[in-house]
Coordinates of C-alpha atoms (C1' of nucleotides) in Angstrom, one line a residue:
Chain M
M14 CA -153.3 24.8 155.4
H15 CA -149.8 23.7 155.4
L16 CA -148.0 21.0 153.7
L17 CA -144.8 19.7 155.1
L18 CA -142.1 18.1 153.1
V19 CA -139.0 16.5 154.2
P20 CA -136.3 14.9 152.4
A21 CA -136.0 11.1 154.1
D22 CA -133.4 8.5 153.0
D23 CA -133.4 6.1 150.3
D24 CA -134.8 8.6 147.7
A25 CA -138.0 9.5 149.3
V26 CA -140.0 12.4 150.5
R27 CA -142.2 12.7 153.6
L28 CA -145.4 14.8 153.4
A29 CA -147.6 15.5 156.2
R30 CA -151.0 18.1 156.4
L31 CA -150.5 20.8 159.4
D32 CA -153.0 23.1 160.7
A33 CA -152.2 26.8 161.3
H34 CA -150.3 26.0 164.6
G35 CA -148.3 23.4 162.7
V36 CA -150.3 20.2 164.6
L37 CA -150.4 17.2 162.2
L38 CA -153.7 16.8 160.6
G39 CA -153.8 13.0 159.9
E40 CA -151.1 10.7 159.2
P41 CA -147.9 11.7 157.3
W42 CA -147.3 9.6 153.9
Q43 CA -144.1 9.2 151.8
L44 CA -143.5 9.3 148.0
G45 CA -140.6 8.7 145.9
R46 CA -138.8 11.4 144.4
E47 CA -139.7 10.6 140.6
D48 CA -143.3 10.8 141.7
L49 CA -142.9 13.8 143.7
P50 CA -143.5 16.7 141.2
A51 CA -146.6 15.3 139.8
A52 CA -148.2 14.7 143.1
V53 CA -147.0 18.1 144.4
A54 CA -148.4 19.7 141.5
G55 CA -152.0 18.1 142.1
L56 CA -151.9 19.2 145.7
E57 CA -150.9 22.6 144.6
R58 CA -153.9 22.7 142.3
D59 CA -156.4 21.2 144.4
E60 CA -155.5 22.7 147.8
A61 CA -153.4 25.7 146.9
P62 CA -151.3 25.1 150.5
R63 CA -148.5 27.0 151.9
W64 CA -145.5 24.5 151.3
V65 CA -143.2 24.2 154.4
W66 CA -139.8 22.9 153.9
D67 CA -136.2 23.6 155.8
T68 CA -134.7 25.0 152.4
T69 CA -136.2 25.7 149.5
S70 CA -133.4 25.5 147.0
D71 CA -133.2 21.6 148.2
L72 CA -136.8 20.9 146.8
Y73 CA -137.9 23.5 144.7
S74 CA -135.3 23.5 141.8
A75 CA -136.2 19.9 140.9
L76 CA -140.0 20.9 141.0
L77 CA -139.5 23.6 138.6
Q78 CA -137.4 21.2 136.4
A79 CA -140.2 19.0 136.1
G80 CA -142.5 22.0 135.4
T81 CA -144.2 23.0 138.9
R82 CA -144.3 26.5 140.0
L83 CA -145.6 26.7 143.5
A84 CA -147.6 30.1 144.7
R85 CA -146.0 30.5 148.2
C86 CA -144.0 28.3 150.9
H87 CA -142.6 28.7 154.6
D88 CA -138.6 28.3 154.3
I89 CA -137.6 27.3 157.8
S90 CA -134.0 27.9 157.6
L91 CA -134.4 31.7 156.4
A92 CA -137.2 32.0 159.3
R93 CA -134.8 30.4 161.6
T94 CA -131.9 33.0 161.0
V95 CA -134.6 35.8 161.4
L96 CA -135.9 34.6 164.4
R97 CA -132.9 33.4 166.5
F98 CA -131.5 37.2 166.8
S99 CA -134.8 39.1 166.5
T100 CA -135.3 41.3 169.4
L101 CA -139.1 41.2 168.7
V102 CA -139.0 37.4 170.0
Q103 CA -140.0 37.1 173.4
D104 CA -140.3 33.4 173.4
P105 CA -137.4 31.7 175.6
D106 CA -138.2 28.4 174.1
Y107 CA -137.7 29.2 170.6
A108 CA -134.1 30.6 171.3
R109 CA -133.2 27.5 173.0
F110 CA -134.9 25.6 169.8
A111 CA -132.8 27.5 167.2
L112 CA -129.4 26.8 169.5
D113 CA -130.4 23.5 169.3
V114 CA -130.8 23.3 165.6
T115 CA -127.8 25.3 164.9
G116 CA -125.5 23.5 167.0
S117 CA -123.2 25.3 169.1
A118 CA -124.3 28.7 167.7
E119 CA -123.9 31.5 170.3
Y120 CA -122.8 33.0 167.2
P121 CA -123.8 32.7 163.7
V122 CA -122.3 29.9 161.7
S123 CA -121.9 29.7 158.0
D124 CA -124.1 27.0 156.4
A125 CA -122.4 27.6 153.0
V126 CA -123.1 24.5 150.8
E127 CA -119.6 23.5 148.9
P128 CA -119.8 24.1 145.1
E129 CA -119.1 20.4 144.5
Q130 CA -122.2 19.5 146.6
R131 CA -124.5 21.8 145.0
Q132 CA -123.9 20.5 141.1
E133 CA -126.8 19.6 138.9
S134 CA -128.1 16.6 140.5
L135 CA -131.9 16.1 140.0
F136 CA -132.3 16.9 143.8
E137 CA -129.9 18.9 146.1
A138 CA -128.7 16.8 148.7
P139 CA -129.8 17.9 151.9
R140 CA -127.0 18.5 154.5
S141 CA -128.9 16.4 157.0
H142 CA -131.7 14.4 157.3
R143 CA -133.8 15.3 160.1
S144 CA -137.3 13.5 160.8
L145 CA -140.5 14.7 159.9
E146 CA -141.1 15.1 163.5
E147 CA -138.3 17.3 164.1
V148 CA -138.9 19.6 161.4
R149 CA -142.5 19.8 162.2
Q150 CA -141.6 21.0 165.7
E151 CA -139.3 23.7 164.7
F152 CA -142.1 25.0 162.2
A153 CA -144.5 24.8 165.0
A154 CA -142.1 26.6 167.6
Q155 CA -141.4 29.4 164.6
L156 CA -145.2 29.9 164.5
K157 CA -145.4 30.1 168.4
A158 CA -142.2 32.8 168.6
V159 CA -144.1 34.9 165.8
E160 CA -147.4 34.8 167.5
T161 CA -145.8 35.6 171.0
S162 CA -143.5 38.1 169.7
R163 CA -143.5 41.8 170.4
A164 CA -145.0 42.6 166.9
P165 CA -146.4 39.3 165.3
A166 CA -147.4 41.1 162.1
R167 CA -144.3 42.6 161.3
L168 CA -142.3 39.2 161.8
R169 CA -145.3 37.3 159.9
L170 CA -144.7 39.7 156.8
L171 CA -140.6 39.6 156.9
L172 CA -141.1 35.8 156.9
A173 CA -143.4 35.6 154.2
A174 CA -141.1 38.0 151.9
E175 CA -138.2 35.9 152.9
S176 CA -140.0 32.7 151.7
A177 CA -141.1 34.3 148.5
A178 CA -137.7 35.5 148.0
A179 CA -136.7 32.2 148.1
L180 CA -139.3 31.1 145.6
V181 CA -137.8 34.1 143.3
A182 CA -134.1 33.1 143.8
A183 CA -134.8 29.2 142.8
E184 CA -136.8 30.5 139.7
M185 CA -134.2 33.1 138.6
R186 CA -131.7 30.3 138.7
F187 CA -133.8 28.0 136.7
L188 CA -134.5 30.9 134.1
G189 CA -131.2 32.5 134.1
V190 CA -130.4 35.9 132.7
P191 CA -130.3 35.7 128.7
W192 CA -126.6 35.9 127.8
D193 CA -125.2 36.4 124.2
Q194 CA -122.2 34.4 124.1
A195 CA -121.4 36.1 120.5
V196 CA -121.9 39.6 122.0
H197 CA -119.9 39.0 125.0
R198 CA -116.9 37.5 122.7
E199 CA -116.8 40.3 120.4
L200 CA -116.4 42.7 123.6
L201 CA -113.7 40.9 124.9
E202 CA -112.1 40.8 121.5
E203 CA -112.5 44.5 121.0
A204 CA -111.0 45.1 124.6
L205 CA -108.4 42.5 125.0
G206 CA -107.4 40.9 121.5
P207 CA -108.2 37.5 120.2
E208 CA -108.8 35.1 122.8
P209 CA -105.3 33.8 124.3
A210 CA -104.0 30.5 125.1
P211 CA -105.2 29.3 128.6
G212 CA -102.8 30.8 131.3
R213 CA -101.5 33.4 128.7
R214 CA -102.1 37.0 128.8
P215 CA -104.4 38.3 126.1
A216 CA -102.5 40.3 123.4
L217 CA -103.5 44.2 124.0
M218 CA -102.6 43.6 127.8
E219 CA -99.2 42.0 126.9
D220 CA -98.4 45.1 124.7
L221 CA -99.2 47.2 127.7
V222 CA -96.7 45.0 129.9
V223 CA -93.9 45.7 127.5
R224 CA -94.4 49.3 127.6
L225 CA -94.5 49.4 131.2
R226 CA -91.6 47.4 131.9
E227 CA -89.7 49.8 129.8
L228 CA -91.3 53.0 131.1
L229 CA -90.3 51.8 134.5
R230 CA -87.0 50.2 133.8
A231 CA -88.0 46.9 135.3
P232 CA -87.6 44.3 132.6
R233 CA -89.3 41.3 134.5
L234 CA -91.7 43.4 136.0
N235 CA -95.2 41.7 137.0
P236 CA -97.9 44.4 137.3
D237 CA -100.1 41.7 138.9
S238 CA -98.1 41.8 142.0
P239 CA -99.1 44.8 144.0
Q240 CA -95.9 44.5 146.0
E241 CA -93.6 44.3 143.1
L242 CA -95.4 47.0 141.2
L243 CA -95.4 49.3 144.5
K244 CA -91.5 48.8 145.0
T245 CA -90.9 49.6 141.2
L246 CA -93.0 52.6 141.4
H247 CA -91.0 54.1 144.2
R248 CA -87.8 53.1 142.4
N249 CA -89.1 55.5 139.7
G250 CA -89.8 58.3 142.2
I251 CA -93.6 57.6 142.2
E252 CA -94.5 58.2 145.8
V253 CA -97.6 56.2 146.2
K254 CA -98.6 54.3 149.7
T255 CA -100.8 51.7 147.8
T256 CA -101.2 51.0 144.0
R257 CA -105.0 52.0 144.0
Q258 CA -106.2 53.8 141.0
W259 CA -107.2 56.8 142.5
E260 CA -103.9 57.2 144.4
L261 CA -102.1 56.2 141.0
K262 CA -104.0 59.1 139.3
S263 CA -102.3 61.7 141.8
S264 CA -99.0 61.3 139.5
D265 CA -98.4 62.8 136.4
H266 CA -95.7 60.0 135.5
P267 CA -95.8 58.6 131.9
A268 CA -96.4 55.0 133.0
I269 CA -99.6 55.9 135.2
E270 CA -101.7 55.8 132.3
P271 CA -100.8 52.6 130.6
L272 CA -100.7 50.9 134.1
L273 CA -104.3 52.1 134.5
E274 CA -105.3 51.0 131.5
Y275 CA -103.9 47.5 132.0
K276 CA -105.4 47.3 135.3
K277 CA -108.6 47.9 134.0
L278 CA -108.1 45.3 131.0
S279 CA -106.8 42.7 133.6
R280 CA -109.7 43.1 135.7
L281 CA -111.9 42.3 132.7
H282 CA -110.3 39.6 131.6
T283 CA -110.2 37.9 135.1
A284 CA -113.1 38.5 136.3
N285 CA -115.4 38.6 133.1
G286 CA -113.3 37.3 130.2
W287 CA -113.3 33.8 128.2
T288 CA -112.9 31.7 131.4
W289 CA -115.9 33.5 133.0
L290 CA -118.1 33.0 129.7
D291 CA -117.0 29.0 129.7
A292 CA -117.9 28.7 133.5
W293 CA -121.1 30.1 133.7
I294 CA -122.7 30.7 130.2
R295 CA -124.8 27.4 129.1
D296 CA -127.4 27.2 126.6
G297 CA -127.4 31.2 126.3
R298 CA -128.2 31.9 130.0
F299 CA -126.2 32.8 133.0
R300 CA -127.2 30.8 136.1
P301 CA -125.6 31.7 139.3
D302 CA -126.7 30.9 142.9
Y303 CA -128.3 33.3 144.5
V304 CA -128.3 33.5 148.4
V305 CA -131.3 34.9 150.1
G306 CA -130.2 36.5 153.3
G307 CA -126.9 35.8 152.5
V308 CA -125.9 39.4 153.8
V309 CA -126.1 40.1 157.7
T310 CA -128.2 43.0 156.6
G311 CA -130.7 40.7 154.7
R312 CA -129.6 41.4 151.4
W313 CA -129.1 38.7 149.1
S314 CA -125.3 37.5 148.0
S315 CA -124.7 35.2 145.3
R316 CA -122.0 32.5 144.9
G317 CA -120.8 32.0 141.3
G318 CA -119.9 34.1 138.4
G319 CA -120.1 37.4 140.9
A320 CA -123.5 37.5 139.8
L321 CA -124.4 40.8 141.6
Q322 CA -121.1 42.6 140.3
I323 CA -121.6 42.2 136.5
P324 CA -119.6 45.3 135.4
R325 CA -121.2 47.8 133.3
S326 CA -118.9 47.1 130.4
V327 CA -120.4 43.5 129.8
R328 CA -124.0 44.6 130.1
R329 CA -124.3 44.7 126.4
A330 CA -124.3 40.7 126.4
A331 CA -127.3 40.3 128.6
R332 CA -129.9 40.4 125.8
A333 CA -133.7 39.7 124.9
L334 CA -134.5 37.0 122.9
P335 CA -135.9 37.9 119.3
G336 CA -139.6 39.2 119.9
W337 CA -138.8 39.3 123.4
K338 CA -137.3 42.6 125.7
L339 CA -135.7 43.1 128.9
L340 CA -137.7 45.2 131.5
V341 CA -135.0 46.8 133.7
A342 CA -136.4 48.6 137.0
D343 CA -134.7 50.3 139.3
A344 CA -135.8 52.0 142.7
S345 CA -134.8 55.3 143.1
Q346 CA -132.9 56.5 146.6
V347 CA -134.6 53.5 148.3
E348 CA -132.3 53.9 151.5
P349 CA -132.9 57.8 152.3
R350 CA -136.8 57.3 151.5
I351 CA -136.8 54.4 153.9
L352 CA -135.1 56.4 156.5
A353 CA -137.4 59.5 156.1
A354 CA -140.4 56.5 156.5
M355 CA -138.9 54.8 159.5
S356 CA -138.3 57.9 161.4
A357 CA -141.4 59.5 160.7
D358 CA -139.4 62.8 160.2
E359 CA -142.0 65.1 158.7
G360 CA -139.5 67.3 156.9
M361 CA -137.8 64.2 155.2
A362 CA -141.0 62.4 154.2
R363 CA -141.8 65.8 152.5
A364 CA -138.5 65.6 150.7
A365 CA -139.5 62.0 150.0
R366 CA -142.9 62.6 148.1
G367 CA -141.1 63.2 144.8
Q368 CA -139.0 61.9 142.2
D369 CA -135.8 63.4 143.4
L370 CA -135.2 63.7 147.2
Y371 CA -131.8 64.7 147.1
A372 CA -132.7 67.9 145.4
E373 CA -135.5 68.8 147.4
I374 CA -133.3 68.6 150.5
A375 CA -130.9 70.8 148.6
D376 CA -133.8 73.4 148.2
A377 CA -134.7 73.0 151.5
G378 CA -131.5 73.6 153.2
F379 CA -128.3 73.3 151.2
G380 CA -128.6 76.4 149.1
G381 CA -130.0 74.2 145.9
S382 CA -126.6 72.2 146.0
R383 CA -128.0 68.6 145.3
S384 CA -124.4 67.4 145.5
S385 CA -123.9 68.6 149.1
A386 CA -127.2 67.1 150.1
K387 CA -126.3 64.1 148.9
I388 CA -123.0 63.6 150.5
A389 CA -124.4 65.1 153.5
L390 CA -127.3 62.4 153.9
L391 CA -124.9 59.4 152.7
G392 CA -122.6 60.3 155.4
A393 CA -125.2 60.3 157.9
M394 CA -126.4 56.8 156.7
Y395 CA -122.7 55.2 156.5
G396 CA -121.3 57.1 159.7
S397 CA -118.8 59.4 157.7
T398 CA -116.8 61.2 160.5
T399 CA -114.6 63.2 158.4
G400 CA -114.4 65.7 155.0
E401 CA -117.4 67.5 153.6
S402 CA -120.1 65.1 155.0
A403 CA -119.2 65.8 158.4
R404 CA -118.9 69.2 158.1
L405 CA -122.5 69.3 156.4
M406 CA -124.1 67.1 159.4
P407 CA -124.9 69.9 161.6
Q408 CA -127.2 71.8 158.8
L409 CA -128.6 68.2 158.1
K410 CA -129.2 67.5 161.8
K411 CA -131.5 71.0 162.1
L412 CA -133.3 70.2 159.1
Y413 CA -134.2 66.5 159.9
P414 CA -133.9 66.0 163.6
R415 CA -136.0 62.8 163.8
A416 CA -134.0 61.0 161.1
I417 CA -130.7 62.2 162.1
A418 CA -131.6 61.1 165.6
L419 CA -132.7 57.4 164.3
V420 CA -129.2 56.5 163.0
E421 CA -127.3 58.2 165.8
E422 CA -129.2 56.2 168.4
A423 CA -128.6 53.3 166.2
A424 CA -124.9 53.9 166.4
R425 CA -124.8 54.5 170.2
T426 CA -126.3 51.1 170.7
G427 CA -123.8 49.5 168.6
E428 CA -121.0 51.3 170.1
R429 CA -122.1 49.8 173.3
G430 CA -122.5 46.2 171.9
G431 CA -126.2 46.4 171.8
A432 CA -128.7 44.8 169.0
V433 CA -130.3 47.2 166.9
S434 CA -133.3 46.0 164.3
T435 CA -134.8 46.8 161.0
W436 CA -138.2 47.9 160.5
L437 CA -139.8 44.3 160.2
G438 CA -137.8 42.9 162.9
R439 CA -134.6 41.3 161.6
S440 CA -131.9 42.2 164.5
T441 CA -127.8 42.2 164.4
P442 CA -126.2 39.1 165.5
P443 CA -124.2 39.4 169.1
P444 CA -120.8 41.3 168.4
G445 CA -118.7 38.3 168.9
P446 CA -115.8 37.0 171.1
D447 CA -113.5 40.1 170.3
W448 CA -116.2 42.1 171.6
D449 CA -115.8 40.3 175.1
A450 CA -112.0 40.4 175.2
A451 CA -112.2 44.3 174.3
Q452 CA -114.4 45.1 176.8
R453 CA -111.7 43.4 179.5
T454 CA -108.4 45.3 178.0
Q455 CA -106.3 47.4 180.5
S456 CA -103.5 48.8 178.3
Q457 CA -103.5 51.9 176.3
E458 CA -102.8 50.4 173.3
E459 CA -105.6 47.9 174.0
Q460 CA -108.0 50.5 175.0
R461 CA -107.5 52.7 171.9
R462 CA -108.0 49.4 169.7
A463 CA -111.4 48.8 171.6
D464 CA -112.7 52.2 170.9
A465 CA -112.0 51.9 167.2
W466 CA -113.7 48.6 167.3
A467 CA -116.8 50.0 168.9
R468 CA -116.7 53.0 166.4
A469 CA -116.7 50.6 163.6
R470 CA -119.5 48.4 165.2
G471 CA -121.3 51.9 165.4
R472 CA -121.3 52.9 161.7
F473 CA -122.2 49.2 161.0
T474 CA -125.4 49.2 163.5
R475 CA -125.9 52.6 161.9
N476 CA -126.1 51.5 158.4
F477 CA -127.7 48.3 159.2
V478 CA -131.2 49.6 160.1
V479 CA -131.3 51.7 156.9
Q480 CA -129.9 49.0 154.6
G481 CA -131.6 46.1 156.3
T482 CA -134.9 47.6 156.0
A483 CA -134.4 48.7 152.4
A484 CA -133.8 45.1 151.9
E485 CA -137.1 44.1 153.5
W486 CA -138.7 46.7 151.0
A487 CA -137.1 45.1 148.3
E488 CA -138.1 41.8 148.9
C489 CA -141.9 43.0 149.3
W490 CA -141.9 44.3 146.0
L491 CA -139.9 41.4 144.4
A492 CA -142.8 39.3 145.7
G493 CA -145.6 41.5 144.4
I494 CA -143.8 41.4 141.2
R495 CA -143.8 37.8 141.1
S496 CA -147.4 36.9 142.1
R497 CA -148.6 39.9 139.4
L498 CA -146.4 38.0 136.7
A499 CA -148.1 34.5 137.4
G500 CA -151.3 36.3 136.8
L501 CA -150.5 37.5 133.4
P502 CA -152.1 35.7 130.2
L503 CA -150.4 33.9 127.7
P504 CA -149.8 36.2 124.5
D505 CA -152.0 34.9 121.4
G506 CA -150.4 31.9 119.9
A507 CA -148.0 31.1 122.4
E508 CA -147.0 27.9 124.5
A509 CA -146.8 27.7 127.9
A510 CA -143.0 27.2 127.6
S511 CA -142.1 27.8 131.3
P512 CA -143.6 26.8 134.7
T513 CA -143.2 30.2 135.8
G514 CA -145.2 31.8 133.1
P515 CA -144.8 34.0 129.8
A516 CA -142.7 36.7 131.7
E517 CA -139.5 35.8 133.3
L518 CA -138.2 37.5 136.4
V519 CA -134.6 36.6 135.8
F520 CA -132.6 39.4 138.0
F521 CA -132.3 41.1 141.4
L522 CA -129.7 43.3 142.6
H523 CA -130.6 45.1 145.7
D524 CA -132.8 47.9 144.3
E525 CA -132.9 46.7 140.7
I526 CA -135.0 44.0 138.8
M527 CA -134.8 42.3 135.4
I528 CA -137.9 40.9 133.6
H529 CA -137.5 39.1 130.3
A530 CA -140.6 38.7 128.3
P531 CA -142.3 39.0 125.0
E532 CA -142.7 42.3 123.9
E533 CA -146.6 42.5 123.8
L534 CA -146.4 41.6 127.5
M535 CA -144.2 44.5 128.4
P536 CA -147.0 47.3 129.0
R537 CA -148.5 44.3 131.8
C538 CA -145.1 43.7 133.1
V539 CA -144.5 47.8 133.7
E540 CA -147.8 47.9 135.4
A541 CA -146.9 45.1 137.6
V542 CA -143.6 46.6 138.7
E543 CA -145.0 49.9 139.4
S544 CA -148.0 48.5 141.3
A545 CA -145.9 46.3 143.3
A546 CA -143.5 49.0 144.5
R547 CA -146.8 51.1 145.6
E548 CA -147.7 48.2 147.4
A549 CA -144.4 47.4 149.0
G550 CA -144.5 50.9 150.7
T551 CA -148.0 50.2 151.9
L552 CA -147.1 46.9 153.2
L553 CA -144.5 48.2 155.6
F554 CA -145.4 51.6 156.2
G555 CA -149.3 51.8 156.0
R556 CA -150.5 54.6 154.4
A557 CA -147.5 55.3 152.9
P558 CA -146.1 58.5 153.9
V559 CA -143.3 58.4 151.3
D560 CA -142.9 57.7 147.5
F561 CA -140.6 54.7 146.4
P562 CA -140.5 56.2 142.4
L563 CA -139.1 53.9 139.9
T564 CA -136.9 54.1 136.9
V565 CA -138.3 51.6 134.3
A566 CA -136.6 51.1 130.9
V567 CA -137.8 48.4 128.2
V568 CA -134.8 47.2 126.3
D569 CA -133.0 44.9 124.1
S570 CA -130.1 44.7 126.3
Y571 CA -128.8 45.4 129.7
D572 CA -126.7 48.3 129.0
Q573 CA -129.3 50.5 127.5
A574 CA -131.1 50.8 130.7
K575 CA -129.9 53.9 132.6
Chain Y
dC14 C1' -99.4 20.6 148.4
dC15 C1' -103.7 23.2 150.4
dA16 C1' -105.8 26.8 153.6
dC17 C1' -105.9 31.5 154.5
dA18 C1' -105.1 37.0 154.3
dC19 C1' -104.5 40.5 152.0
dA20 C1' -105.0 44.0 148.0
dG21 C1' -107.4 45.7 144.7
dC22 C1' -111.7 46.6 141.9
dG23 C1' -116.5 45.5 140.6
dC24 C1' -121.4 45.9 142.4
dG25 C1' -125.7 48.3 145.3
Chain Z
dA14 C1' -112.2 62.9 145.1
dA15 C1' -112.8 59.6 148.4
dA16 C1' -115.0 58.6 152.4
dG17 C1' -118.6 56.1 155.6
dC18 C1' -121.8 50.8 154.9
dG19 C1' -122.6 45.8 152.7
dC20 C1' -120.6 42.2 149.7
dG21 C1' -117.7 38.2 145.7
dC22 C1' -113.9 37.0 143.2
dT23 C1' -108.9 36.9 141.3
dG24 C1' -104.3 36.8 141.9
dT25 C1' -100.4 37.0 144.9
dG26 C1' -98.1 36.2 149.1
dT27 C1' -97.7 33.5 153.2
dG28 C1' -97.3 29.9 156.7
dG29 C1' -98.5 24.9 157.7

DNA sequence: CCACACAGCGCG
DNA sequence: AAAGCGCGCTGTGTGG
């Protein structure tokens, strides 16, 4: 049973029951927004439907705030993103449909919401009002596209995982990562000195600027300007082409050390300093926006607060509340394990049935050198053509012919301008206008540029199949964790404070999750995380030929994990 | 004045 | 020691 939910004008929401093909069952009805949460909670309890809507965050955030958690949904926007390019889809009607909905859209369009638009209003304003019938038709078209596709089961799994991920993302934003302001301020003062007036440099950075100006004989130097800095370095005989850290390290000039120190502090101050704290931490929680499928490969991206780039140096401030713990679980070496499973390379799968895949590969063919094995394999997945990884490639290819053939075929397809797909059927968007232009070039210079472009596209498609399938595994893992946590009992004497239950799934970073929960619940959480990982492997690859081992830590603060 | 590209660096 | 893939954010610099 499906329940379709479509925002209408004048503060109302329209609902309709749909059958398994998206056909209306009975008459649609309408509810005022203020009545919606209670009505939805009742329907969820009595009918346990799959909720169908265009965009999860538009409606679900408000439901959560009203205390309602939902078990499952179908996110039409996320499904559209997958289906419009998936090479598994054969239905010509759907392609036309998706084109209509997305507007122009021969090429992907960004549907980013402006920050001002996504403020804390009770309901997120939908970008455009489509009628219930229009939305229903798109949903029905999606169901048909899946059922008539080359691999319905795979696409069904992918869309279910995406929709579950959308629920998780909204819940994570609702809950937030527990963040200790005092600890964060302490660590900032320790590194930078007392909080400066707005627009001023912190004291310890200012000291470094004074030293740098003396050492480089440049009394007005602004080290934040790469151009200025480069010129100044040259005047002092430091012959670097850029001002990047690793290049600066090649010089032993006395100014280099304070310069690197300045860059480190500057990064902390500008990216995660006092301004960041004031902007992003409220009520002791960090609540960024997660964008499911925000990356072409299917990974999540985030908006605000640099949520997926929290540097190690500030992770101390992510702390469990008293009596609670953080569970941080990290899936080890996901991408090479995914490659082994996808390619059904028996040798590599053997290496992937254990805790340390790189060590196994090292023993199998790199004289026990783990670092060589790792460099070779990463190079194969990223398309490295130079240095050590290129030198090791022939050996890797001899050891694991099928695995290497898979990524090389993906690269060749990309170089020709073709599309490649993940295991569950997310495909690369078409190359874009500059590809067509490059095809028609005449001059030698233009031809060289076109070749370079083709190689870059090949590296992209080569990596896409692996990174994208790893993202699918991770979303299945996430969905499995979510449903298991929902089934956990309340600890003795505890109140059901949160609609998402006693254990809070608060953070997700590509192959890593964080749960915030009462200490006595932690053994159950660990079990949930581990069994969900096993299940994800089976969901994708059947009787899973490879393992997906986890590193699990139960800690008080994020920095204590790994 | 705003919009955008780039450099640089954080994360996986 | 980085490179080869994917991102977001900040400050600087440029062009309208």
